[in-house]
Short mmCIF file of C-alpha atoms and ligand atoms in Angstrom, two decimals:
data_model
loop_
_atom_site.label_atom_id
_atom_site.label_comp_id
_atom_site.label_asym_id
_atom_site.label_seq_id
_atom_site.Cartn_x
_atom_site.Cartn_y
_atom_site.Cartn_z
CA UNK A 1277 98.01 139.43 118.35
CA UNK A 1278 94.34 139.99 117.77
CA UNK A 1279 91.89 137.75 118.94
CA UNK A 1280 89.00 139.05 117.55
CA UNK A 1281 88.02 140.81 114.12
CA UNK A 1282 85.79 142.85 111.53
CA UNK A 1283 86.92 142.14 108.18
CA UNK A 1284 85.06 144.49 105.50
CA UNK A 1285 85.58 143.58 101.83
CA UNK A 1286 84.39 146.20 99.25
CA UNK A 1287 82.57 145.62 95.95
CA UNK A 1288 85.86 146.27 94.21
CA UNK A 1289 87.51 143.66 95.78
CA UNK A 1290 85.11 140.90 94.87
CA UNK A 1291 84.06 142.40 91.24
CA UNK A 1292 86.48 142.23 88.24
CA UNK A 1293 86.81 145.76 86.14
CA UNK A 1294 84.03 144.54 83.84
CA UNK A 1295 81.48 144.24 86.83
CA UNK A 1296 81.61 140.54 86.99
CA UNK A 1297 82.31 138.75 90.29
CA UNK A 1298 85.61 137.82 90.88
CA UNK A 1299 85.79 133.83 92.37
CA UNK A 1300 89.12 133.92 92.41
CA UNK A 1301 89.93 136.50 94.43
CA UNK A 1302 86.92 136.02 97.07
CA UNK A 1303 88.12 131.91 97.11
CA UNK A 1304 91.38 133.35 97.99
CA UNK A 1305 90.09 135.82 100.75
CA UNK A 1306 87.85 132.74 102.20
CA UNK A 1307 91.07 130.64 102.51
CA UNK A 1308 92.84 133.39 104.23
CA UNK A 1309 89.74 134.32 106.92
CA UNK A 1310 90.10 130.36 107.12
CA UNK A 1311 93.46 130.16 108.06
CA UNK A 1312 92.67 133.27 110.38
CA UNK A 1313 89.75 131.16 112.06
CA UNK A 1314 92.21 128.05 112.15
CA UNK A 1315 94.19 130.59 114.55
CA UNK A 1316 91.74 130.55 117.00
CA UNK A 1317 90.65 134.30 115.62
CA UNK A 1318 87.12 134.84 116.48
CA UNK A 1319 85.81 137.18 113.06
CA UNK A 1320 82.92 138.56 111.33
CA UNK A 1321 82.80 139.11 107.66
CA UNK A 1322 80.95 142.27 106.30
CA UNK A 1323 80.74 141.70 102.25
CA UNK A 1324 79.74 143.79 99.43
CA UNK A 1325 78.65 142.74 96.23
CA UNK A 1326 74.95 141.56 96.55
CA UNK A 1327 74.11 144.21 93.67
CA UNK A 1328 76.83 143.77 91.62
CA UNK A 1329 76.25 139.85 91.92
CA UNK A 1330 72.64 140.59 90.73
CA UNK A 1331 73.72 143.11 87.65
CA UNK A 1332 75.62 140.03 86.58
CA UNK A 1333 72.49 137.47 86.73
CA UNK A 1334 69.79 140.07 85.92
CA UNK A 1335 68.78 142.84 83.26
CA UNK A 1336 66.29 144.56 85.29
CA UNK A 1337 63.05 145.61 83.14
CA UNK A 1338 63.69 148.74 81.18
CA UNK A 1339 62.01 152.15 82.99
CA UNK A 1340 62.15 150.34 86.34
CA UNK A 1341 63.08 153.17 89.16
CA UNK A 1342 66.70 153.14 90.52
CA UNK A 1343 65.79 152.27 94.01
CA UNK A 1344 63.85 149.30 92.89
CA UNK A 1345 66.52 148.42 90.31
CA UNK A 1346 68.57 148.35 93.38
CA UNK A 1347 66.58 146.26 95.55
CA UNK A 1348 66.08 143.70 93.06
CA UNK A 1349 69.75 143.41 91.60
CA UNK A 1350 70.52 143.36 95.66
CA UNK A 1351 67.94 140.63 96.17
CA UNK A 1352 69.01 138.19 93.31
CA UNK A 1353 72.65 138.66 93.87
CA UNK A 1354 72.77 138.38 97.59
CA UNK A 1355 71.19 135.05 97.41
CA UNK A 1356 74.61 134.10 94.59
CA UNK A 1357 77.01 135.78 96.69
CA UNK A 1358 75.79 133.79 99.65
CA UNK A 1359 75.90 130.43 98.05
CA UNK A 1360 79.84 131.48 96.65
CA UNK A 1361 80.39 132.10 100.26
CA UNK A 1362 78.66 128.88 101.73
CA UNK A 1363 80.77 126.41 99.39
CA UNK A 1364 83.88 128.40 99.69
CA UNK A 1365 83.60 127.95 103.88
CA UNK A 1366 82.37 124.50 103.62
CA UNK A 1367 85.41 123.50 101.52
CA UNK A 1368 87.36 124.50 104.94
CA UNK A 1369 84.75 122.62 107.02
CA UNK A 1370 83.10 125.86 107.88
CA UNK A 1371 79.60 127.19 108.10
CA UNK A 1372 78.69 130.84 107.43
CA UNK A 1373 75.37 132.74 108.44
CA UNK A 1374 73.88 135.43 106.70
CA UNK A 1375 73.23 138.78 108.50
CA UNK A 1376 71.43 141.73 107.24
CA UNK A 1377 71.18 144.84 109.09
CA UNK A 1378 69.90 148.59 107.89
CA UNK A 1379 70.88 151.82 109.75
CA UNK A 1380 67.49 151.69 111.60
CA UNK A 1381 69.16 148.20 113.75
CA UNK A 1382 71.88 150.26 115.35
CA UNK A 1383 69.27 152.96 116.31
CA UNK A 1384 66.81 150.67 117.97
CA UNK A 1385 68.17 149.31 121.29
CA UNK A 1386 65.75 146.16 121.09
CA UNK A 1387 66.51 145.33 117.45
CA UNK A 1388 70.84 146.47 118.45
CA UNK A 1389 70.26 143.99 121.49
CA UNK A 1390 68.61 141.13 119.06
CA UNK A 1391 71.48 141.10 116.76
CA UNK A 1392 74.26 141.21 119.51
CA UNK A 1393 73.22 138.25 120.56
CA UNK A 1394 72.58 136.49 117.52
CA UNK A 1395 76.16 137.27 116.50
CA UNK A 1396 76.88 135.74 120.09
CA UNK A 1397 75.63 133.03 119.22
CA UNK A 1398 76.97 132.44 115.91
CA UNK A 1399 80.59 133.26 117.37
CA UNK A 1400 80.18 130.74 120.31
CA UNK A 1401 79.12 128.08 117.16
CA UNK A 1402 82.23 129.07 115.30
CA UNK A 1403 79.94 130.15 112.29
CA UNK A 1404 81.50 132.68 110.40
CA UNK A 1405 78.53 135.77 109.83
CA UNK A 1406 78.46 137.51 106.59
CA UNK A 1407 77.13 140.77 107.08
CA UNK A 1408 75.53 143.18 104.54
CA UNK A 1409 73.33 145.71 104.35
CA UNK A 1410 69.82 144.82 103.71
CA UNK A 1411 69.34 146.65 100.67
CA UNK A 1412 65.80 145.46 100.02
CA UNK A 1413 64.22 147.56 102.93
CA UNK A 1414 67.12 150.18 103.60
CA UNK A 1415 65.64 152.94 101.38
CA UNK A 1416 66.79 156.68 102.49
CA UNK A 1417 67.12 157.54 106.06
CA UNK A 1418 67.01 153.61 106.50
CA UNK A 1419 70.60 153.40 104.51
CA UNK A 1420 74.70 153.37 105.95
CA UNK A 1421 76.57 155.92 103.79
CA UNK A 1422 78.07 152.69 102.94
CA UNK A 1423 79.30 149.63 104.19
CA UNK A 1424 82.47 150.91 105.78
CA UNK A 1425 80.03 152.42 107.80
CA UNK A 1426 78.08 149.51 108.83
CA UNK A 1427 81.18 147.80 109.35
CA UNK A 1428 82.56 150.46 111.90
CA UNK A 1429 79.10 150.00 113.69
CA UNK A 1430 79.00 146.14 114.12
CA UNK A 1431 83.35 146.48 115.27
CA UNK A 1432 81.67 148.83 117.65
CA UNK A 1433 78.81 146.66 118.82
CA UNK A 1434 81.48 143.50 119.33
CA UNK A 1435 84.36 145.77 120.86
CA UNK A 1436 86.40 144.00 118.37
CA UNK A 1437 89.97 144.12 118.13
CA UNK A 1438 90.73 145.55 115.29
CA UNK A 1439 88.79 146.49 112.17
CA UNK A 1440 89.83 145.54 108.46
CA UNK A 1441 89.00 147.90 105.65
CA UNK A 1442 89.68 146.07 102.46
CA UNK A 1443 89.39 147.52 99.07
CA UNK A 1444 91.02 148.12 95.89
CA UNK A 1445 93.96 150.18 97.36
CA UNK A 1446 96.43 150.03 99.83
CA UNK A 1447 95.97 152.13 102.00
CA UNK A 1448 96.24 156.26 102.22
CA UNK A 1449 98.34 157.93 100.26
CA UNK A 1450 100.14 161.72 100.47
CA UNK A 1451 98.75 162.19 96.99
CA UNK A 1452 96.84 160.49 94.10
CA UNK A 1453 97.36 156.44 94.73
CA UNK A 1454 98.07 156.34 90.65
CA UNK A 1455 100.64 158.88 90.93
CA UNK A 1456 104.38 157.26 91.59
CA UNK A 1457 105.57 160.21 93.50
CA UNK A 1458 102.49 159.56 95.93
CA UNK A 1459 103.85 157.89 99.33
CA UNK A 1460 101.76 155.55 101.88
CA UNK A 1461 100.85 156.61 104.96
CA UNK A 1462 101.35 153.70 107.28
CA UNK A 1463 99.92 155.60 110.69
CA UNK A 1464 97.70 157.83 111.24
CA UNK A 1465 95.94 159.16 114.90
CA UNK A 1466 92.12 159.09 114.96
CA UNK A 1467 92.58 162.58 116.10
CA UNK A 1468 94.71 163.94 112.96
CA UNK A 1469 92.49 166.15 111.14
CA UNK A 1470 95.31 167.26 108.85
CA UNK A 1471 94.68 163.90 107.49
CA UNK A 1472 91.27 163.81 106.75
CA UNK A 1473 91.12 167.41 105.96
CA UNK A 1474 93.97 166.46 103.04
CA UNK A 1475 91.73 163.58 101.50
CA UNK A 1476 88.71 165.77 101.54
CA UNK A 1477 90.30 168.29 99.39
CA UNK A 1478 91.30 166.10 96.97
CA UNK A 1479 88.21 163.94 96.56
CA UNK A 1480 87.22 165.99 93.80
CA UNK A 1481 90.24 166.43 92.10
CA UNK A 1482 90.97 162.67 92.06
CA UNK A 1483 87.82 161.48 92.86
CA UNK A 1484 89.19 159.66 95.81
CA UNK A 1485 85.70 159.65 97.69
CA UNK A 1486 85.98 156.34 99.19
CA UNK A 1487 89.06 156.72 101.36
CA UNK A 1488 87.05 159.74 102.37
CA UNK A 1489 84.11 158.05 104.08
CA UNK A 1490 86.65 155.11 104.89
CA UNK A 1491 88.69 157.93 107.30
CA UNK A 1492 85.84 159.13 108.75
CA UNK A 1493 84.41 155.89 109.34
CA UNK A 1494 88.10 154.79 110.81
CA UNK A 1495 88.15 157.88 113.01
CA UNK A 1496 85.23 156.93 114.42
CA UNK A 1497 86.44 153.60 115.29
CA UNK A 1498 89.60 154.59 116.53
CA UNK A 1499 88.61 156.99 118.89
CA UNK A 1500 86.01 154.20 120.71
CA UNK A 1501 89.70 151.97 120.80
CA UNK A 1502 89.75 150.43 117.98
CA UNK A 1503 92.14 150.02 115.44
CA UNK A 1504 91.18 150.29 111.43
CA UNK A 1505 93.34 148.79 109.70
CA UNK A 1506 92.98 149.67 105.25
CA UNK A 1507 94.48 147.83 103.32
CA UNK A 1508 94.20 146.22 99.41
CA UNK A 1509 92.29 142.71 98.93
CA UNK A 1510 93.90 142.22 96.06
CA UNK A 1511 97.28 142.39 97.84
CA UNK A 1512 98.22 138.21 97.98
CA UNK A 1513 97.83 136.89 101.51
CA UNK A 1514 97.02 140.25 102.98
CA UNK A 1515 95.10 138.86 105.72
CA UNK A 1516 98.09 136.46 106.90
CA UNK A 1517 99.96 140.01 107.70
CA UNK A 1518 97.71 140.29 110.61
CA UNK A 1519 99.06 137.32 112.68
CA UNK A 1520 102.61 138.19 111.52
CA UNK A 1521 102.05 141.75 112.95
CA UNK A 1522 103.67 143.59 109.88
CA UNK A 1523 100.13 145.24 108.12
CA UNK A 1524 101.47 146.57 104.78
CA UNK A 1525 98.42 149.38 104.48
CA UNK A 1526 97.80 152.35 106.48
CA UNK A 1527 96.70 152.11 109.94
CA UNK A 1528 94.15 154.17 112.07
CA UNK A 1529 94.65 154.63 115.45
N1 LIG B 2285 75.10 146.45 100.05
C1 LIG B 2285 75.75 146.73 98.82
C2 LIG B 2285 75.98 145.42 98.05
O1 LIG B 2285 76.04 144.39 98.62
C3 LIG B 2285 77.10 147.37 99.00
C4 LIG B 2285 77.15 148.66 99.70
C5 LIG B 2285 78.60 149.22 99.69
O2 LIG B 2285 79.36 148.86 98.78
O3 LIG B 2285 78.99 149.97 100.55
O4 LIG B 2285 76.14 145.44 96.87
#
């Protein structure tokens, strides 16, 4: 049984199709990382959704530039998605920190060293850290490809267990996810470049470029010994699968 976890939850996951956030579906997650914490699981959160919380609050000035757009939809909405998450955890008795990190953290041993022990410290209090990019100051070379990525770093940085990937599918598939005919893979070996080489080829064709990065990412995480586990956060009680030890998405390792 894991005793430790990085649970990444995409935008999809927390959105609704018409870009609105979805407080169902994050107040189900929360009870399930909860339950998870209840188990004596020590976890960290990393959550999208800051700019698509802010698109929802916020029509940013006409002719303002698309990295500023970003940072401000980012700024309004991480301060919502923040306060979802700090009632949702208090209604367990929990408390949850926020953490924001850019690429430039992980590169400078000072700042790495800083938040290691912050998220220490946080773990020893049983607070539960929410982790997102900071999207405010991470501006080009300052930027994760995405957040899969900056999850894989901060699994990395704890030497967690296992890392969860959720988003808005299950898992990788031999084919296009809509298709019927397409099958699951439930395991596949860091080293398998068969695998990735067989998503890459069809990103454009099905534009599948998520579960692109998401294997490369995964790879990566595998290969330093830990387990990435994808799966859909839309899938009801996916995270209770974990302590049963049956994951129903694909698994990297
Ligand atoms: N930091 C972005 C947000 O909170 C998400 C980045 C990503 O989805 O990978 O909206």
């Amino acid at each position: 049984m894991y005793k430790s976890l990085v649970i990444k939850v995409g935008t999809n996951v927390l959105t609704r199709p018409d870009g609105r956030l979805d407080i169902t579906n994050i107040s189900h997650l929360v009870d399930q990382i909860a339950a998870l914490k209840q188990a004596g699981i020590s976890l960290v959160l990393v959550s999208s959704g800051a700019v698509g919380a802010g698109r929802e609050l916020l029509q940013v000035r006409e002719g303002t530039e698309e990295v500023a757009r970003r940072q401000v939809q980012s700024a309004v909405g991480q301060v919502r998605l923040m306060e979802i998450y700090r009632q949702l955890f208090h209604n367990h008795g929990l408390l949850c920190a926020q953490v924001l990190a850019t690429k430039g953290d992980f590169r400078d041993d000072l700042h790495a060293d800083n938040m290691l022990n912050c998220f220490r410290a946080l773990l020893l209090d049983e607070v539960v850290p929410v982790v997102n990019e900071n999207d405010v100051v991470a501006v080009s070379e300052l930027m994760f490809t995405d957040n899969d990525e900056l999850a894989g770093l901060v699994a990395r940085m704890l030497k967690v267990d296992a890392l969860v990937i959720l988003s808005s599918v299950d898992g990788l598939y031999d084919g296009p996810p809509e298709n019927p005919a397409s099958r699951l893979i439930v395991d596949v070996a860091a080293s398998d470049q068969s695998v990735l080489g067989f998503v890459q080829q069809k990103k454009t064709s099905f534009g599948r470029g998520g579960m692109a990065t998401k294997l490369r990412i995964a790879a990566k995480t595998a290969t330093a010994g830990i387990p990435v586990l994808l799966g859909n956060g839309r899938t009801p009680d996916i995270l209770n699968k974990l302590t049963e030890g049956n994951w129903p998405g694909t698994t990297v390792s």
